[in-house]
Amino acid sequence: EGFAVLSKNGLFLVFSRCLVNGCDTECRDCMGSCDLFYSTFDENKERWSTPKNFGEGINSKGWDSQPSFSITEDTIYFASNRPGGFGMSDIYFITKIGKDKWSRAFNMGPVINSRGNEWSPFHSKKHKVFYFSSNGHIVNFDENRMSNDLYRSNFNKGRWLEPKNLGPLVNGEGDETYFSIDANNKHLYYARTEDGAENKGVTDLYSFPVPMEAQPLAVVVFKGKLVDEETGEPYK
């Protein structure tokens, strides 16, 4: 069990449960290698309910893990390597459609997902800004383009915009994954492998003051006019 996320009121818990070799009977309702589960806290009995599998249409026969809430907590983002995606691992989402009821899983589409791996989704707690890890987007600070970098996408006019790399202060030649940022957008936290490390399963935790590339609302406003050098008239 891992990758747990807790609702703001502390009463709804989403986490992933994964099968372990030799212990298959301990997760008889698991559909794949890892599934998403949820549990609710009973304030009267002061205990958590028996975890429930989100079920078919949300979980798959593959790997489903790394949940993250949206600001309003009516959407849950997660990573999955199920067939039918754009790459090896894509980011999907489900939306709340009633009490304890959630929609089927939808792929976030080719703007966010690439032909490579996308995972470690994280939605800002204050702004419509989405962070994730990928090794498939154009800008990558590993010369061999084999490692994962952290990216940011802003939401505008009903769609997610082209992801922006968080830059060389955060990303390097190693893997950068499992991103989180505090509520005041002052510090970010993530896991990272050392540059050139042979074993990418070994990571350290890093904390870093949020650079400009990672600021949720970082924009540059450019104003001016372009005129004809001879006439001084502006171009149409």
Tab-separated table of C-alpha atoms in Angstrom:
chain	number	residue	atom	x	y	z
A	1	GLU	CA	0.000	0.000	0.000
A	2	GLY	CA	1.275	3.447	-0.854
A	3	PHE	CA	0.823	6.764	-2.665
A	4	ALA	CA	-1.929	7.831	-0.286
A	5	VAL	CA	-3.731	11.171	-0.709
A	6	LEU	CA	-6.118	12.552	1.898
A	7	SER	CA	-9.067	14.899	1.341
A	8	LYS	CA	-8.977	18.330	2.978
A	9	ASN	CA	-11.531	17.323	5.618
A	10	GLY	CA	-9.507	14.216	6.460
A	11	LEU	CA	-12.398	11.827	5.816
A	12	PHE	CA	-11.602	10.368	2.374
A	13	LEU	CA	-8.423	8.463	1.616
A	14	VAL	CA	-7.285	7.255	-1.812
A	15	PHE	CA	-4.278	4.979	-2.165
A	16	SER	CA	-2.782	2.261	-4.343
A	17	ARG	CA	-2.538	-1.391	-3.402
A	18	CYS	CA	-0.119	-3.626	-5.266
A	19	LEU	CA	0.229	-7.363	-5.534
A	20	VAL	CA	3.346	-8.954	-4.060
A	21	ASN	CA	4.694	-12.263	-5.313
A	22	GLY	CA	3.420	-15.057	-3.124
A	23	CYS	CA	0.724	-12.912	-1.489
A	24	ASP	CA	-1.930	-12.855	-4.221
A	25	THR	CA	-4.639	-14.095	-1.861
A	26	GLU	CA	-4.265	-10.936	0.235
A	27	CYS	CA	-5.785	-8.850	-2.557
A	28	ARG	CA	-8.458	-11.014	-4.132
A	29	ASP	CA	-10.309	-8.011	-5.556
A	30	CYS	CA	-7.194	-6.577	-7.243
A	31	MET	CA	-7.652	-6.355	-10.995
A	32	GLY	CA	-4.035	-5.665	-12.000
A	33	SER	CA	-0.553	-5.376	-10.541
A	34	CYS	CA	-1.594	-2.169	-8.722
A	35	ASP	CA	-5.122	-0.799	-8.195
A	36	LEU	CA	-6.645	2.334	-6.708
A	37	PHE	CA	-8.582	1.891	-3.458
A	38	TYR	CA	-10.476	4.273	-1.191
A	39	SER	CA	-11.537	4.357	2.442
A	40	THR	CA	-13.743	6.748	4.440
A	41	PHE	CA	-13.309	7.769	8.062
A	42	ASP	CA	-16.286	7.291	10.385
A	43	GLU	CA	-16.138	10.153	12.902
A	44	ASN	CA	-18.623	8.436	15.231
A	45	LYS	CA	-16.791	5.117	15.358
A	46	GLU	CA	-13.419	6.848	14.956
A	47	ARG	CA	-12.120	4.315	12.479
A	48	TRP	CA	-11.521	3.844	8.758
A	49	SER	CA	-13.847	1.736	6.648
A	50	THR	CA	-12.657	-1.415	4.915
A	51	PRO	CA	-10.898	-0.218	1.738
A	52	LYS	CA	-12.853	-0.660	-1.505
A	53	ASN	CA	-11.500	-1.141	-4.990
A	54	PHE	CA	-12.614	1.639	-7.372
A	55	GLY	CA	-13.606	-1.159	-9.696
A	56	GLU	CA	-13.833	-1.885	-13.379
A	57	GLY	CA	-13.698	1.113	-15.696
A	58	ILE	CA	-11.296	2.896	-13.355
A	59	ASN	CA	-8.763	0.190	-12.537
A	60	SER	CA	-7.384	-2.070	-15.252
A	61	LYS	CA	-5.465	-5.318	-15.624
A	62	GLY	CA	-2.277	-3.231	-15.728
A	63	TRP	CA	-0.656	-0.856	-13.231
A	64	ASP	CA	-2.824	1.941	-11.756
A	65	SER	CA	-1.275	4.133	-9.093
A	66	GLN	CA	-0.117	7.586	-7.890
A	67	PRO	CA	-3.470	9.354	-7.273
A	68	SER	CA	-3.754	13.127	-6.865
A	69	PHE	CA	-6.810	15.309	-6.066
A	70	SER	CA	-7.871	18.401	-7.994
A	71	ILE	CA	-8.507	21.644	-6.066
A	72	THR	CA	-12.207	20.883	-5.628
A	73	GLU	CA	-11.502	17.191	-5.021
A	74	ASP	CA	-14.126	16.173	-7.577
A	75	THR	CA	-11.390	14.894	-9.892
A	76	ILE	CA	-8.667	12.333	-9.214
A	77	TYR	CA	-5.646	12.075	-11.508
A	78	PHE	CA	-3.501	8.942	-11.631
A	79	ALA	CA	-0.938	7.102	-13.737
A	80	SER	CA	-1.590	3.868	-15.620
A	81	ASN	CA	0.165	1.652	-18.140
A	82	ARG	CA	-3.082	0.119	-19.465
A	83	PRO	CA	-3.368	-0.634	-23.191
A	84	GLY	CA	-4.814	2.033	-25.478
A	85	GLY	CA	-2.805	5.011	-24.244
A	86	PHE	CA	-0.419	7.265	-26.128
A	87	GLY	CA	2.738	5.799	-24.591
A	88	MET	CA	4.028	3.280	-22.114
A	89	SER	CA	2.469	4.998	-19.092
A	90	ASP	CA	-0.141	7.759	-19.358
A	91	ILE	CA	-1.980	10.013	-16.937
A	92	TYR	CA	-5.724	9.456	-16.581
A	93	PHE	CA	-8.477	11.093	-14.530
A	94	ILE	CA	-11.872	10.270	-13.026
A	95	THR	CA	-14.597	12.710	-11.946
A	96	LYS	CA	-17.117	12.459	-9.148
A	97	ILE	CA	-20.665	11.864	-10.428
A	98	GLY	CA	-22.482	11.243	-7.139
A	99	LYS	CA	-22.006	10.156	-3.552
A	100	ASP	CA	-19.277	7.525	-3.567
A	101	LYS	CA	-19.650	7.281	-7.355
A	102	TRP	CA	-16.963	8.107	-9.893
A	103	SER	CA	-16.868	8.168	-13.689
A	104	ARG	CA	-14.830	5.767	-15.741
A	105	ALA	CA	-11.204	6.713	-16.375
A	106	PHE	CA	-10.395	9.173	-19.168
A	107	ASN	CA	-6.993	9.712	-20.751
A	108	MET	CA	-5.679	13.292	-20.379
A	109	GLY	CA	-4.837	13.333	-24.078
A	110	PRO	CA	-1.777	13.911	-26.291
A	111	VAL	CA	-0.954	17.392	-24.940
A	112	ILE	CA	-0.020	15.924	-21.556
A	113	ASN	CA	0.785	12.356	-22.589
A	114	SER	CA	3.549	11.415	-25.031
A	115	ARG	CA	4.947	8.242	-26.573
A	116	GLY	CA	7.093	7.843	-23.451
A	117	ASN	CA	6.189	7.623	-19.768
A	118	GLU	CA	4.066	10.149	-17.890
A	119	TRP	CA	3.458	9.673	-14.192
A	120	SER	CA	3.686	11.304	-10.741
A	121	PRO	CA	0.680	13.611	-11.347
A	122	PHE	CA	0.223	16.491	-8.915
A	123	HIS	CA	-2.458	19.187	-9.069
A	124	SER	CA	-1.797	22.536	-7.379
A	125	LYS	CA	-3.908	23.052	-4.261
A	126	LYS	CA	-4.661	26.681	-5.157
A	127	HIS	CA	-4.421	27.086	-8.928
A	128	LYS	CA	-5.397	25.175	-12.045
A	129	VAL	CA	-1.844	24.051	-12.644
A	130	PHE	CA	-0.816	20.465	-13.250
A	131	TYR	CA	2.636	19.005	-12.574
A	132	PHE	CA	3.931	15.630	-13.707
A	133	SER	CA	7.040	13.648	-14.623
A	134	SER	CA	7.850	12.567	-18.189
A	135	ASN	CA	10.616	11.242	-20.409
A	136	GLY	CA	8.733	11.810	-23.654
A	137	HIS	CA	8.433	15.567	-24.112
A	138	ILE	CA	10.710	17.655	-26.324
A	139	VAL	CA	12.701	19.522	-23.657
A	140	ASN	CA	14.669	17.091	-21.486
A	141	PHE	CA	17.845	17.838	-19.528
A	142	ASP	CA	19.253	14.366	-20.091
A	143	GLU	CA	21.381	14.314	-23.256
A	144	ASN	CA	20.252	10.753	-23.992
A	145	ARG	CA	16.599	11.611	-23.291
A	146	MET	CA	16.223	8.481	-21.187
A	147	SER	CA	15.435	10.123	-17.845
A	148	ASN	CA	12.296	11.705	-16.451
A	149	ASP	CA	12.000	15.475	-16.019
A	150	LEU	CA	9.337	17.444	-14.162
A	151	TYR	CA	6.874	19.562	-16.178
A	152	ARG	CA	4.105	22.081	-15.593
A	153	SER	CA	0.890	22.677	-17.553
A	154	ASN	CA	-1.549	25.562	-17.007
A	155	PHE	CA	-5.289	25.341	-17.635
A	156	ASN	CA	-6.776	27.980	-19.923
A	157	LYS	CA	-10.079	28.259	-21.815
A	158	GLY	CA	-11.140	24.725	-21.035
A	159	ARG	CA	-7.921	22.912	-21.927
A	160	TRP	CA	-4.472	22.080	-20.622
A	161	LEU	CA	-1.701	24.018	-22.333
A	162	GLU	CA	1.587	22.697	-23.701
A	163	PRO	CA	3.738	21.451	-20.781
A	164	LYS	CA	6.769	23.508	-19.776
A	165	ASN	CA	9.927	21.944	-18.371
A	166	LEU	CA	10.663	23.133	-14.814
A	167	GLY	CA	14.197	23.980	-15.890
A	168	PRO	CA	17.799	23.018	-15.050
A	169	LEU	CA	17.616	24.188	-11.428
A	170	VAL	CA	15.224	21.301	-10.775
A	171	ASN	CA	15.852	18.825	-13.583
A	172	GLY	CA	19.168	17.186	-14.435
A	173	GLU	CA	20.509	14.096	-16.150
A	174	GLY	CA	18.923	11.795	-13.566
A	175	ASP	CA	15.268	10.935	-12.941
A	176	GLU	CA	13.045	13.537	-11.275
A	177	THR	CA	9.727	12.140	-10.046
A	178	TYR	CA	7.081	12.249	-7.285
A	179	PHE	CA	6.596	16.018	-7.283
A	180	SER	CA	4.858	18.052	-4.589
A	181	ILE	CA	4.665	21.763	-3.816
A	182	ASP	CA	3.545	23.471	-0.617
A	183	ALA	CA	0.306	25.468	-0.407
A	184	ASN	CA	2.155	28.808	-0.495
A	185	ASN	CA	4.137	27.840	-3.611
A	186	LYS	CA	7.447	28.567	-1.878
A	187	HIS	CA	9.129	25.168	-1.857
A	188	LEU	CA	8.854	22.099	-4.028
A	189	TYR	CA	9.721	18.538	-3.067
A	190	TYR	CA	10.602	15.605	-5.282
A	191	ALA	CA	12.639	12.408	-5.620
A	192	ARG	CA	15.756	12.345	-7.759
A	193	THR	CA	18.434	9.921	-8.874
A	194	GLU	CA	22.010	11.075	-9.083
A	195	ASP	CA	23.197	12.143	-12.541
A	196	GLY	CA	24.616	9.158	-14.379
A	197	ALA	CA	23.476	6.662	-11.752
A	198	GLU	CA	23.313	3.094	-13.042
A	199	ASN	CA	20.614	2.048	-10.579
A	200	LYS	CA	17.659	4.384	-11.133
A	201	GLY	CA	15.695	2.593	-8.442
A	202	VAL	CA	17.739	4.469	-5.812
A	203	THR	CA	16.443	7.989	-5.198
A	204	ASP	CA	16.976	10.784	-2.695
A	205	LEU	CA	14.456	13.392	-1.586
A	206	TYR	CA	15.148	16.998	-2.555
A	207	SER	CA	13.633	20.310	-1.518
A	208	PHE	CA	14.131	23.481	-3.520
A	209	PRO	CA	12.814	27.077	-3.476
A	210	VAL	CA	10.303	27.283	-6.316
A	211	PRO	CA	12.103	28.684	-9.406
A	212	MET	CA	10.338	30.838	-11.995
A	213	GLU	CA	9.693	27.879	-14.315
A	214	ALA	CA	7.777	26.085	-11.546
A	215	GLN	CA	5.709	29.052	-10.319
A	216	PRO	CA	2.029	28.158	-10.886
A	217	LEU	CA	1.119	31.516	-12.390
A	218	ALA	CA	4.472	32.448	-13.911
A	219	VAL	CA	3.825	34.455	-17.079
A	220	VAL	CA	5.779	37.040	-19.023
A	221	VAL	CA	3.774	39.924	-20.494
A	222	PHE	CA	5.374	41.496	-23.563
A	223	LYS	CA	4.040	44.713	-25.018
A	224	GLY	CA	5.223	46.728	-27.983
A	225	LYS	CA	4.698	47.378	-31.678
A	226	LEU	CA	6.496	46.435	-34.853
A	227	VAL	CA	6.910	49.283	-37.341
A	228	ASP	CA	8.278	49.699	-40.827
A	229	GLU	CA	11.808	51.116	-40.626
A	230	GLU	CA	11.288	53.502	-43.561
A	231	THR	CA	7.744	54.744	-43.013
A	232	GLY	CA	7.382	54.343	-39.295
A	233	GLU	CA	3.955	52.778	-39.860
A	234	PRO	CA	2.993	49.701	-37.851
A	235	TYR	CA	2.775	46.377	-39.640
A	236	LYS	CA	-0.702	44.905	-39.985
